[in-house]
């Protein structure tokens, strides 16, 4: 086999490998997520990736082919290119050895012919993720030199020299040198000069990209045990790699691949550079000659161009390394690690868990405010982190601390985290991922200035946080949660049901704050089952006009998609009301709850918990009994649905039923049977807790309600444990009397809230 034949990419081998990996990927635990502007993959020429694990070197080529159909050239260590089947296989997939003579000229020609080039400019795995030196510059540890060094400039030299060639070729076109262009086209293996010039008109684009893994696990796995079984006395370095990479591949791990903004080396070319490029290319006999200018320049213009390219290569290298490390997908562990190390650096031996949790939450909120930071799902979905300031239950932080405890870095001693001596010890390059994963997380995020600044701001603020500021952060989470949930249930499998929905009003929560001091009373407005905050927005604005602060909470699963509601339990709705109360309690001295239908029932359920600032509750048309007797069958249908989901991939025997709503612009048209089942469970729980309600309550009920049996109001009134309670009937055949302000409904609510506000003012 000739050298040229060896370097040929085999389309059959390439396509077979892509199909094989697609099959294997479905069986692995790693979740590959590509974040990229669509045109970056298609228009980019040189793709740069950081290097943390061995297996990741195959992923970029797979993704580029999958998305664009383009073949890639990649550079691999020469040790893999032995004269055997494996070496031949690597060549067939487009890989070339890093010591190949004429490597850069070869890659430049491949780019002109439409290939992509994948490069790992760190030159090896960076296990410690430490890429920033004490002076703030980029450097990495070199295993061969056993010291830290700057990153390679090969990709920069490739792009800049390719730009010189393209500039020179366009110069030949401008001077009408058609024969020379034809010779260049033949030399480069292209069909004709037109194809060559078409390639020359596209500036060389370097696309820096970052691969981020989350989480990093240090527990044992089958891969490591299998390797130990068949290779007794295995080198510790390979044990470590089997453990870390085995966990990535076999356990639920996110692999985020994020493409940054392309680096256009042509932007560094001034008039002098273009003039020099045209002169040099006009005399050059081959691409090899251009890449040899640095050491073999014979004329003054060649020497000048070589010096200028060398300087530009350093600038280009720094630009794309900055782009690569700025593209880290920042997760919760990235923030927890440097925050925790900050306490250690400040001389703390322990930190109270509640203090650390609050500081981490505030750090998340600061980082969220910077659009330049790329956030992992663990920092975009409030459900993933809001436990930090609720009950302390945050799965991401729990895993992070479990890992630190297992590594002997931190001890949990409720109510504090105690820092162990190992945290301050140095660990070898091949041991740090196992011995101190906390440092690996901190190193990975160190290049991102916005994160460093946010950590500094949180440390400087200390514990001086007022409740109003915390409430504003919590409300921001409610808005983010709405956007996240809405996006999560707009996938293709949700489309058929979503397309039949009639709701046009926004499902977003709202917060209305009065100008000036206000009444001192805040109102939590809670909508009903299937609706959204828009249902009671008019009432909320009326209360706001009276000087009250108002929050329109969104019950989880509502205002987005019926599929969202199908995934929720009634306790999720209850948690939404609790969060609304907490937000308002941080803004005003006293709080009232106004709820309609299920919202009224949930308001009463919260009152049974006796929150400190609760002044009273309005419950309008709350359900305890229903007009529709078919609801008795809901548990049976729900059980059949759950069984069907368990036995097959089908969504259930009857997952949704149609809803003929009074307010189709607000309510879901499709009711999930699971939602009706949870509604029944909620009603049972609320009824059992009514005797525990002690605050003032106003109960309002439509006399001809066709959804809720009007008897519900009397049952609620009778069972309430409150001494001060009122029952009002509104003459109407409608259920939605609050939305429509039927009869005296709004006046009854406004007057009751005004009385509560007056009492609160008298107590102040």
XYZ file of C-alpha atoms in Angstrom:
764
model
C 0.000 0.000 0.000
C 1.447 3.388 -0.997
C 1.604 6.338 1.413
C -1.167 8.098 -0.530
C -3.392 5.018 -0.389
C -2.808 4.681 3.345
C -4.029 8.251 3.881
C -7.285 7.750 1.965
C -10.426 8.024 4.101
C -12.595 4.954 3.693
C -16.218 6.015 3.299
C -17.441 2.524 4.188
C -15.305 2.325 7.344
C -16.325 5.861 8.327
C -20.040 5.224 7.894
C -19.833 1.837 9.624
C -18.078 3.442 12.596
C -20.714 6.183 12.817
C -23.519 3.597 12.792
C -21.720 1.456 15.367
C -21.175 4.366 17.711
C -24.803 5.471 17.322
C -25.856 2.000 18.479
C -23.382 1.842 21.372
C -24.246 5.364 22.488
C -27.811 4.315 23.241
C -26.526 1.662 25.639
C -24.097 3.939 27.486
C -24.789 6.183 30.452
C -23.196 9.253 28.893
C -25.641 11.879 27.582
C -24.033 13.794 24.722
C -25.449 17.279 24.211
C -24.158 19.488 21.400
C -24.523 23.246 21.803
C -23.795 24.994 18.538
C -25.000 27.665 16.201
C -26.042 25.784 13.088
C -23.599 27.550 10.762
C -20.550 26.912 12.984
C -20.382 23.227 12.139
C -20.925 23.783 8.450
C -18.637 26.776 7.914
C -15.875 25.946 10.402
C -12.625 24.429 9.146
C -10.447 23.733 12.201
C -12.223 22.508 15.340
C -10.383 22.641 18.648
C -11.356 20.657 21.751
C -10.022 20.368 25.266
C -8.947 16.906 26.415
C -10.027 15.223 29.665
C -10.790 11.608 28.714
C -9.423 9.213 26.093
C -12.725 8.156 24.557
C -13.793 11.758 23.831
C -11.280 12.002 20.962
C -13.720 10.067 18.726
C -16.814 12.120 19.541
C -16.233 15.376 17.574
C -15.744 13.576 14.260
C -18.910 11.597 14.857
C -20.944 14.733 15.621
C -19.571 16.712 12.679
C -20.369 13.901 10.255
C -23.784 13.341 11.835
C -24.688 17.024 11.540
C -23.022 17.999 8.251
C -21.961 14.834 6.423
C -18.373 16.157 6.266
C -15.372 13.911 6.830
C -12.748 14.927 9.370
C -9.019 14.676 9.716
C -7.769 14.287 13.261
C -4.317 14.088 14.798
C -3.447 11.213 17.114
C -0.338 10.076 18.924
C 2.106 8.258 16.620
C 2.236 5.303 19.053
C -1.195 4.155 17.830
C -0.201 3.905 14.159
C 1.445 0.519 14.201
C 1.687 -1.663 11.104
C -1.395 -3.674 11.956
C -5.145 -3.669 11.460
C -5.752 -1.066 14.149
C -3.308 1.387 12.603
C -4.926 0.875 9.196
C -8.343 1.411 10.749
C -7.273 4.745 12.256
C -5.996 5.893 8.858
C -9.285 4.855 7.242
C -11.174 7.098 9.671
C -9.103 10.137 8.733
C -6.669 10.071 11.648
C -3.006 10.907 11.004
C 0.016 10.559 13.334
C 1.318 13.666 15.056
C 4.856 13.036 13.752
C 3.819 12.687 10.121
C 6.216 14.569 7.800
C 4.502 17.528 6.162
C 1.550 17.276 8.547
C 0.419 20.915 8.418
C 0.694 21.269 4.606
C -1.272 18.025 4.256
C -4.031 19.316 6.553
C -4.150 22.645 4.709
C -4.731 20.833 1.422
C -7.435 18.686 3.040
C -9.249 21.801 4.268
C -9.199 23.259 0.754
C -10.717 19.982 -0.471
C -13.620 20.297 1.966
C -12.416 18.226 4.918
C -12.705 19.406 8.525
C -9.745 19.170 10.897
C -10.122 18.206 14.570
C -7.308 19.226 16.916
C -6.719 18.839 20.654
C -4.328 21.783 21.199
C -3.514 20.825 24.783
C -1.441 17.985 23.343
C -2.629 15.446 25.913
C -5.190 14.856 28.636
C -5.381 17.657 31.195
C -6.575 15.632 34.146
C -6.323 18.416 36.699
C -8.162 20.906 34.431
C -5.580 23.451 35.572
C -5.019 25.727 32.606
C -4.445 29.125 34.274
C -1.036 29.972 35.735
C -0.475 32.273 38.749
C -0.073 35.266 36.415
C -3.432 34.618 34.776
C -2.019 33.239 31.511
C -2.864 29.890 29.948
C -0.527 26.937 30.503
C -0.830 23.180 31.059
C 1.223 20.362 32.554
C 3.364 18.422 30.076
C 3.884 14.794 31.063
C 6.907 14.402 28.775
C 8.657 17.560 30.008
C 7.334 17.134 33.554
C 6.611 20.862 33.758
C 4.003 23.406 32.771
C 4.112 24.828 29.251
C 2.143 27.011 26.872
C -0.392 25.440 24.539
C 0.595 24.384 21.027
C 0.317 26.893 18.195
C -0.133 24.316 15.427
C -3.748 25.183 14.743
C -2.889 28.883 14.586
C 0.006 28.275 12.174
C -2.253 26.081 10.032
C -5.000 28.722 9.808
C -2.648 31.670 9.227
C -0.575 29.949 6.541
C -3.756 28.760 4.867
C -4.886 32.384 4.868
C -1.604 33.405 3.231
C -2.207 30.832 0.488
C -5.805 31.960 -0.055
C -4.776 35.607 -0.208
C -2.059 34.785 -2.734
C -4.417 32.708 -4.884
C -6.934 35.542 -5.018
C -4.033 37.811 -5.990
C -3.225 35.521 -8.894
C -6.861 35.719 -9.975
C -6.794 39.513 -9.809
C -3.709 39.584 -12.072
C -5.312 37.159 -14.527
C -2.713 34.398 -14.057
C -5.046 31.577 -15.060
C -2.337 29.059 -15.904
C -0.701 29.374 -12.496
C -4.094 28.882 -10.841
C -4.648 25.732 -12.891
C -1.241 24.419 -11.771
C -2.135 25.113 -8.145
C -5.477 23.340 -8.613
C -3.773 20.249 -10.052
C -1.152 20.251 -7.295
C -3.857 20.425 -4.625
C -5.905 17.626 -6.195
C -8.831 19.850 -7.141
C -10.941 19.612 -10.297
C -10.182 23.056 -11.667
C -9.253 26.634 -10.804
C -12.876 27.582 -10.155
C -13.153 25.021 -7.368
C -9.876 26.261 -5.922
C -10.941 29.906 -5.986
C -14.292 29.067 -4.413
C -12.412 27.556 -1.469
C -10.018 30.522 -1.341
C -12.861 33.000 -0.947
C -13.884 31.492 2.403
C -11.665 32.705 5.266
C -10.212 29.943 7.422
C -12.361 29.607 10.542
C -11.062 28.139 13.790
C -13.912 26.949 16.009
C -12.887 26.549 19.663
C -15.052 24.105 21.591
C -15.265 22.803 25.106
C -16.194 19.360 26.394
C -17.551 19.400 29.942
C -18.494 16.333 31.972
C -20.965 16.389 34.855
C -20.741 14.896 37.374
C -17.279 13.428 37.984
C -17.569 10.202 39.959
C -14.831 8.367 41.864
C -16.775 5.230 42.833
C -15.799 1.826 41.456
C -17.287 0.437 38.228
C -17.410 -2.681 36.066
C -14.819 -1.420 33.575
C -12.184 -0.899 36.253
C -12.914 -4.266 37.885
C -12.812 -6.031 34.532
C -9.451 -4.498 33.630
C -8.033 -5.511 37.007
C -9.317 -9.064 36.536
C -7.542 -9.478 33.185
C -4.487 -7.344 33.917
C -3.140 -8.064 37.389
C -0.860 -5.375 38.770
C -2.157 -2.774 36.336
C -0.409 0.609 36.425
C -2.131 3.058 38.793
C -2.430 5.572 35.977
C -4.613 3.190 33.955
C -6.601 2.205 37.064
C -7.426 5.881 37.550
C -8.425 6.326 33.917
C -10.594 3.203 33.956
C -12.336 4.440 37.077
C -13.008 7.992 35.902
C -13.807 7.216 32.277
C -15.731 4.067 33.140
C -18.024 6.123 35.349
C -18.509 8.673 32.577
C -19.439 5.995 30.071
C -21.443 3.635 32.246
C -23.228 5.969 34.674
C -25.611 8.849 34.054
C -23.198 11.609 32.995
C -23.787 14.741 30.942
C -21.229 15.407 28.223
C -21.816 18.959 27.041
C -19.967 19.899 23.857
C -20.195 23.627 23.280
C -18.864 25.379 20.185
C -17.643 28.909 20.769
C -17.480 31.870 18.416
C -15.191 31.160 15.427
C -11.764 32.793 15.427
C -11.127 34.449 12.056
C -7.375 34.683 11.627
C -7.839 36.823 8.514
C -8.846 39.698 10.785
C -5.227 39.930 11.899
C -4.119 40.573 8.327
C -3.425 44.201 7.465
C -2.549 45.726 4.107
C 1.141 44.877 4.577
C 0.366 41.233 5.354
C -1.842 40.855 2.291
C 0.788 42.502 0.089
C 3.486 40.193 1.439
C 1.241 37.129 1.022
C 0.588 37.939 -2.646
C 4.319 38.409 -3.321
C 5.363 35.192 -1.563
C 2.644 32.973 -3.057
C 3.430 34.340 -6.533
C 6.884 32.692 -6.275
C 5.972 29.590 -4.201
C 6.103 26.199 -5.859
C 4.088 24.297 -3.224
C 2.143 24.528 0.018
C 5.122 22.929 1.798
C 7.200 25.947 0.875
C 4.796 28.302 2.640
C 4.869 26.283 5.848
C 8.678 26.198 5.741
C 9.083 29.992 5.697
C 10.014 30.226 9.362
C 13.181 28.182 8.964
C 13.951 28.481 5.257
C 13.037 32.031 4.233
C 15.541 33.223 1.606
C 14.291 36.690 0.708
C 13.512 39.735 2.792
C 9.754 39.593 2.134
C 9.645 35.927 3.172
C 11.542 36.646 6.389
C 9.293 39.590 7.212
C 6.140 37.581 6.534
C 7.458 34.676 8.649
C 8.136 37.001 11.610
C 4.721 38.585 11.334
C 3.012 35.186 11.106
C 4.889 33.942 14.183
C 3.625 36.921 16.194
C 0.095 36.468 14.904
C 0.214 32.754 15.764
C 0.687 33.611 19.448
C -2.235 36.050 19.361
C -4.422 33.540 17.511
C -3.457 30.786 19.943
C -4.426 32.926 22.924
C -7.696 33.904 21.246
C -8.830 30.369 20.559
C -7.678 29.057 23.934
C -9.713 31.809 25.595
C -12.685 30.816 23.438
C -12.224 27.160 24.339
C -12.105 27.686 28.093
C -14.846 30.327 28.076
C -17.148 27.696 26.559
C -17.176 25.553 29.714
C -20.722 24.496 30.554
C -20.838 25.693 34.150
C -22.613 23.362 36.555
C -23.439 23.474 40.246
C -20.186 21.721 41.243
C -18.187 24.381 39.377
C -19.626 26.983 41.732
C -19.621 24.946 44.928
C -15.953 23.950 44.621
C -14.254 27.386 44.485
C -16.750 28.760 46.990
C -15.833 26.016 49.452
C -12.100 26.429 48.775
C -12.534 30.130 49.504
C -13.544 29.291 53.073
C -10.501 27.034 53.381
C -8.234 29.771 52.027
C -9.687 32.242 54.514
C -8.679 29.978 57.404
C -12.068 28.408 58.167
C -11.970 24.895 59.594
C -15.707 24.431 59.100
C -18.713 26.275 57.730
C -22.347 26.040 58.770
C -24.314 24.124 56.164
C -27.096 26.715 56.014
C -24.521 29.478 55.493
C -22.796 27.601 52.679
C -26.112 26.684 51.036
C -27.278 30.308 51.058
C -23.934 31.548 49.706
C -24.071 28.955 46.920
C -27.643 29.943 46.055
C -26.664 33.630 45.862
C -23.679 32.702 43.710
C -25.995 30.836 41.321
C -28.230 33.889 41.050
C -25.278 36.172 40.300
C -23.934 33.873 37.617
C -27.386 33.507 36.049
C -27.460 37.263 35.549
C -24.388 37.135 33.262
C -25.442 36.113 29.760
C -21.825 35.341 28.861
C -21.699 32.315 31.171
C -22.961 29.056 29.666
C -25.105 27.322 32.258
C -25.670 23.606 32.662
C -29.213 22.342 33.163
C -28.455 22.087 36.898
C -28.287 25.897 37.016
C -31.065 26.708 34.558
C -33.876 24.714 36.125
C -34.721 26.129 39.574
C -36.104 22.747 40.647
C -32.515 21.489 40.572
C -31.136 24.012 43.075
C -33.955 25.765 44.946
C -33.678 23.193 47.740
C -30.576 25.101 48.855
C -32.824 27.737 50.425
C -35.832 25.565 51.158
C -35.223 22.268 52.926
C -31.542 21.823 52.099
C -32.377 18.990 49.692
C -30.376 19.702 46.536
C -29.426 16.507 44.652
C -26.541 18.135 42.792
C -24.951 19.445 45.972
C -25.693 16.156 47.718
C -23.716 14.230 45.099
C -20.914 16.795 45.232
C -20.610 16.457 49.003
C -20.903 12.664 48.857
C -17.915 12.633 46.500
C -15.913 14.965 48.757
C -16.689 12.864 51.802
C -15.708 9.670 49.952
C -12.422 11.319 48.892
C -11.644 12.303 52.477
C -11.798 16.040 51.764
C -14.828 17.078 53.807
C -16.734 15.644 56.757
C -20.441 16.179 57.314
C -20.957 17.126 60.940
C -24.478 18.526 61.131
C -25.058 21.382 61.092
C -21.646 22.077 59.492
C -19.180 20.911 56.878
C -15.715 20.324 58.364
C -12.675 20.704 56.116
C -10.131 17.897 56.372
C -6.334 18.271 55.999
C -6.314 16.453 52.656
C -7.981 19.490 51.051
C -4.708 21.423 51.397
C -2.437 18.647 50.108
C -0.947 18.492 46.624
C -1.717 15.485 44.466
C -0.002 14.111 41.396
C -1.260 14.754 37.884
C -2.508 11.170 37.521
C -4.091 11.053 40.978
C -5.890 14.366 41.387
C -9.166 13.293 39.766
C -9.525 10.546 42.367
C -7.909 12.252 45.331
C -9.291 15.779 44.957
C -12.122 16.096 42.413
C -13.117 19.309 44.175
C -9.925 20.968 42.917
C -10.611 19.676 39.386
C -13.991 21.435 39.351
C -12.457 24.640 40.701
C -9.649 24.564 38.115
C -12.061 24.003 35.252
C -14.047 27.132 35.991
C -11.037 29.298 36.952
C -10.627 30.843 33.442
C -14.129 32.357 33.515
C -13.808 35.913 34.829
C -17.543 36.331 35.434
C -17.554 33.361 37.802
C -14.476 34.604 39.668
C -16.044 38.042 40.063
C -19.347 36.572 41.250
C -17.558 34.474 43.888
C -15.709 37.568 45.088
C -18.934 39.553 45.308
C -20.687 36.842 47.341
C -17.747 36.573 49.740
C -17.616 40.341 50.136
C -21.350 40.553 50.821
C -21.010 37.966 53.587
C -24.251 37.311 55.399
C -25.698 40.782 54.918
C -28.718 39.682 52.881
C -32.126 41.160 53.594
C -35.285 39.145 53.070
C -36.554 41.458 50.337
C -33.503 40.729 48.198
C -33.948 37.000 48.760
C -37.609 37.314 47.765
C -36.625 38.978 44.505
C -34.271 36.088 43.771
C -36.980 33.565 44.613
C -39.434 35.300 42.315
C -36.851 35.254 39.539
C -36.732 31.481 40.036
C -40.485 31.284 39.529
C -40.140 33.056 36.189
C -37.217 30.860 35.169
C -39.143 27.771 36.209
C -42.044 28.756 33.968
C -39.733 29.233 30.970
C -37.900 25.980 31.669
C -41.086 23.942 32.061
C -42.639 25.428 28.938
C -39.542 24.584 26.883
C -39.342 21.089 28.375
C -42.792 20.137 27.100
C -42.560 21.359 23.530
C -40.791 18.275 22.162
C -42.122 16.428 19.091
C -43.902 13.827 21.230
C -45.906 16.604 22.897
C -46.892 18.319 19.646
C -50.170 16.528 18.899
C -51.771 17.437 22.229
C -50.207 20.906 22.402
C -51.533 21.726 18.927
C -55.125 21.333 20.109
C -54.709 23.691 23.046
C -56.726 26.911 22.974
C -55.015 28.957 25.711
C -53.568 32.232 24.432
C -53.032 34.144 27.686
C -49.555 34.073 29.217
C -49.008 31.391 31.838
C -46.199 33.356 33.482
C -46.353 34.352 37.169
C -46.424 38.047 38.022
C -45.330 40.285 40.888
C -46.935 43.698 41.380
C -45.341 46.013 43.936
C -46.958 49.306 44.998
C -45.173 52.620 44.624
C -43.913 53.859 47.945
C -44.707 52.142 51.217
C -48.010 50.535 50.239
C -50.551 49.055 52.642
C -48.106 46.755 54.402
C -50.174 43.737 53.330
C -49.243 41.458 50.468
C -51.637 39.162 48.626
C -50.798 35.742 47.195
C -53.271 35.086 44.367
C -53.707 31.409 43.469
C -55.443 30.229 40.299
C -57.446 27.058 39.810
C -56.908 23.625 38.282
C -56.078 23.715 34.519
C -55.697 27.512 34.531
C -52.739 29.879 34.965
C -51.946 33.138 36.794
C -53.787 34.981 34.021
C -57.058 33.665 35.457
C -57.007 36.088 38.400
C -54.811 38.813 36.893
C -57.630 41.385 36.787
C -58.347 40.830 40.488
C -54.630 41.029 41.252
C -54.349 44.383 39.523
C -57.395 45.655 41.408
C -55.793 44.678 44.728
C -52.509 46.255 43.626
C -54.363 49.503 42.852
C -55.514 49.454 46.497
C -51.863 49.639 47.611
C -51.224 45.954 48.236
C -48.260 43.993 46.937
C -49.544 41.091 44.804
C -47.966 37.908 43.509
C -49.788 35.689 41.029
C -48.284 32.267 41.597
C -48.177 29.568 38.941
C -49.074 26.133 40.193
C -46.545 23.603 38.903
C -47.694 21.966 35.676
C -49.955 24.854 34.705
C -49.650 27.561 32.059
C -47.300 25.451 29.902
C -48.585 22.149 28.493
C -51.015 19.438 29.618
C -48.030 17.089 29.437
C -46.396 19.163 32.150
C -49.454 18.842 34.378
C -49.451 15.107 33.772
C -46.041 14.837 35.461
C -47.004 16.720 38.644
C -48.358 15.681 41.989
C -50.676 17.842 44.051
C -47.846 18.344 46.512
C -46.012 20.161 43.698
C -48.932 22.586 43.491
C -48.795 23.009 47.243
C -45.061 23.758 47.055
C -45.834 26.505 44.520
C -48.203 28.166 46.991
C -45.630 27.901 49.780
C -43.044 29.573 47.574
C -45.478 32.361 46.706
C -46.145 32.930 50.396
C -42.426 32.956 51.197
C -41.717 35.498 48.472
C -44.430 37.798 49.729
C -43.466 37.302 53.381
C -40.016 38.672 52.582
C -41.532 41.851 51.140
C -44.316 42.828 53.572
C -45.194 42.490 57.270
C -48.462 40.588 56.705
C -49.764 38.278 53.960
C -53.233 37.272 52.729
C -54.023 34.418 50.355
C -56.766 34.684 47.757
C -57.466 31.470 45.905
C -60.031 30.338 43.386
C -61.233 26.745 43.042
C -58.255 24.454 43.670
C -56.246 27.576 44.476
C -58.676 28.319 47.306
C -58.318 24.796 48.668
C -54.531 25.064 48.553
C -54.697 28.406 50.355
C -56.650 26.778 53.166
C -54.166 23.920 53.288
C -51.315 26.404 53.760
C -53.305 28.181 56.477
C -53.470 24.875 58.358
C -49.685 25.100 58.709
C -49.992 28.446 60.567
C -47.327 30.452 58.754
C -46.208 33.342 60.935
C -47.209 36.297 58.752
C -50.511 34.934 57.427
C -53.337 37.406 58.056
C -56.232 35.577 56.392
C -57.539 33.554 53.442
C -60.193 33.993 50.772
C -61.393 30.719 49.285
C -63.736 31.000 46.308
C -65.508 27.974 44.794
C -63.064 25.566 46.394
C -63.838 21.923 45.640
C -64.634 19.301 48.228
C -67.445 17.716 46.243
C -67.827 17.721 42.452
C -70.805 17.843 40.115
C -69.256 15.261 37.784
C -69.810 11.848 39.374
C -67.423 10.262 36.874
C -64.574 11.533 39.021
C -65.219 8.519 41.210
C -63.710 6.396 38.421
C -60.543 8.514 38.093
C -58.379 6.377 40.434
C -59.309 3.283 38.407
C -58.447 4.901 35.048
C -55.260 6.426 36.453
C -54.175 3.016 37.728
C -54.762 1.488 34.297
C -52.716 4.279 32.698
C -49.818 3.723 35.082
C -49.882 -0.019 34.437
C -49.871 0.549 30.680
C -46.942 2.976 30.932
C -45.040 0.432 33.008
C -45.687 -2.464 30.629
C -45.025 -0.619 27.364
C -43.932 2.613 25.759
C -47.556 3.550 25.004
C -48.688 6.585 26.939
C -51.726 4.989 28.573
C -55.205 3.722 27.824
C -56.723 7.176 28.378
C -54.016 9.736 29.185
C -56.150 12.834 28.490
C -59.784 13.777 28.295
C -61.246 16.875 26.659
C -62.217 19.863 28.798
C -65.019 22.208 27.745
C -63.774 25.244 29.634
C -65.604 28.445 30.498
C -62.364 30.281 29.681
C -60.616 28.508 26.771
C -58.098 31.343 26.374
C -56.734 30.528 29.848
C -57.452 26.875 30.631
C -56.049 23.658 29.205
C -58.311 21.974 26.695
C -56.810 18.552 27.481
C -57.047 17.260 31.055
C -54.501 14.610 32.050
C -56.195 11.783 33.952
C -53.207 11.861 36.284
C -54.111 15.477 37.080
C -57.679 14.540 38.023
C -56.309 11.770 40.229
C -54.058 14.282 42.010
C -56.993 16.676 42.344
C -58.906 13.974 44.225
C -55.936 13.352 46.489
C -55.577 17.080 47.167
C -59.237 17.434 48.132
C -59.003 14.553 50.596
C -55.949 16.050 52.256
C -57.377 19.567 52.444
C -60.622 18.349 54.007
C -58.695 16.478 56.690
C -56.766 19.622 57.665
C -59.617 22.160 57.712
C -60.028 21.990 61.518
C -56.431 23.206 61.859
C -57.143 26.499 60.076
C -57.148 29.281 62.705
C -56.802 32.547 60.740
C -59.732 34.658 59.440
C -61.364 33.094 56.378
C -63.881 34.284 53.825
C -65.577 31.515 51.827
C -67.335 32.477 48.582
C -69.444 30.099 46.477
C -71.465 30.297 43.270
C -74.971 28.983 43.910
C -75.302 27.286 40.510
C -71.681 26.187 40.095
C -71.661 23.453 37.433
C -68.162 22.202 38.304
C -67.981 22.264 42.105
C -70.950 21.072 44.105
C -72.082 24.213 46.007
C -72.386 22.028 49.139
C -68.587 22.202 49.285
C -68.675 25.745 50.679
C -70.881 24.799 53.631
C -68.735 21.747 54.390
C -65.604 23.895 54.341
C -67.231 26.567 56.513
C -68.435 24.053 59.056
C -65.115 22.242 59.338
C -62.903 25.319 59.591
C -61.252 25.724 62.982
C -61.235 29.522 62.630
C -63.294 31.619 65.034
C -63.633 34.415 62.498
C -65.112 33.063 59.292
C -67.692 34.242 56.770
C -69.656 32.454 54.054
C -70.999 34.349 51.020
C -73.113 32.932 48.209
C -73.091 34.561 44.777
C -76.167 34.016 42.643
C -74.720 32.571 39.447
C -74.637 29.426 37.325
C -70.981 29.998 36.509
C -67.948 28.422 38.151
C -65.458 31.173 37.231
C -67.083 33.953 39.231
C -63.752 35.509 40.265
C -62.368 35.738 36.747
C -65.642 37.244 35.524
C -66.295 39.348 38.639
C -69.846 38.040 38.880
C -72.050 40.072 41.211
C -70.270 41.227 44.370
C -67.366 38.755 44.077
C -64.503 41.237 43.666
C -66.015 43.661 46.181
C -66.234 40.914 48.815
C -62.587 40.019 48.276
C -61.300 43.598 48.128
C -63.198 44.557 51.296
C -61.958 41.523 53.228
C -58.357 42.180 52.199
C -58.751 45.865 53.128
C -59.958 44.834 56.606
C -56.915 42.581 57.010
C -54.641 45.430 55.916
C -56.226 47.809 58.407
C -55.756 45.291 61.207
C -52.140 44.783 60.176
C -51.528 48.531 60.212
C -53.078 48.811 63.670
C -50.785 46.081 64.970
C -47.632 47.668 63.491
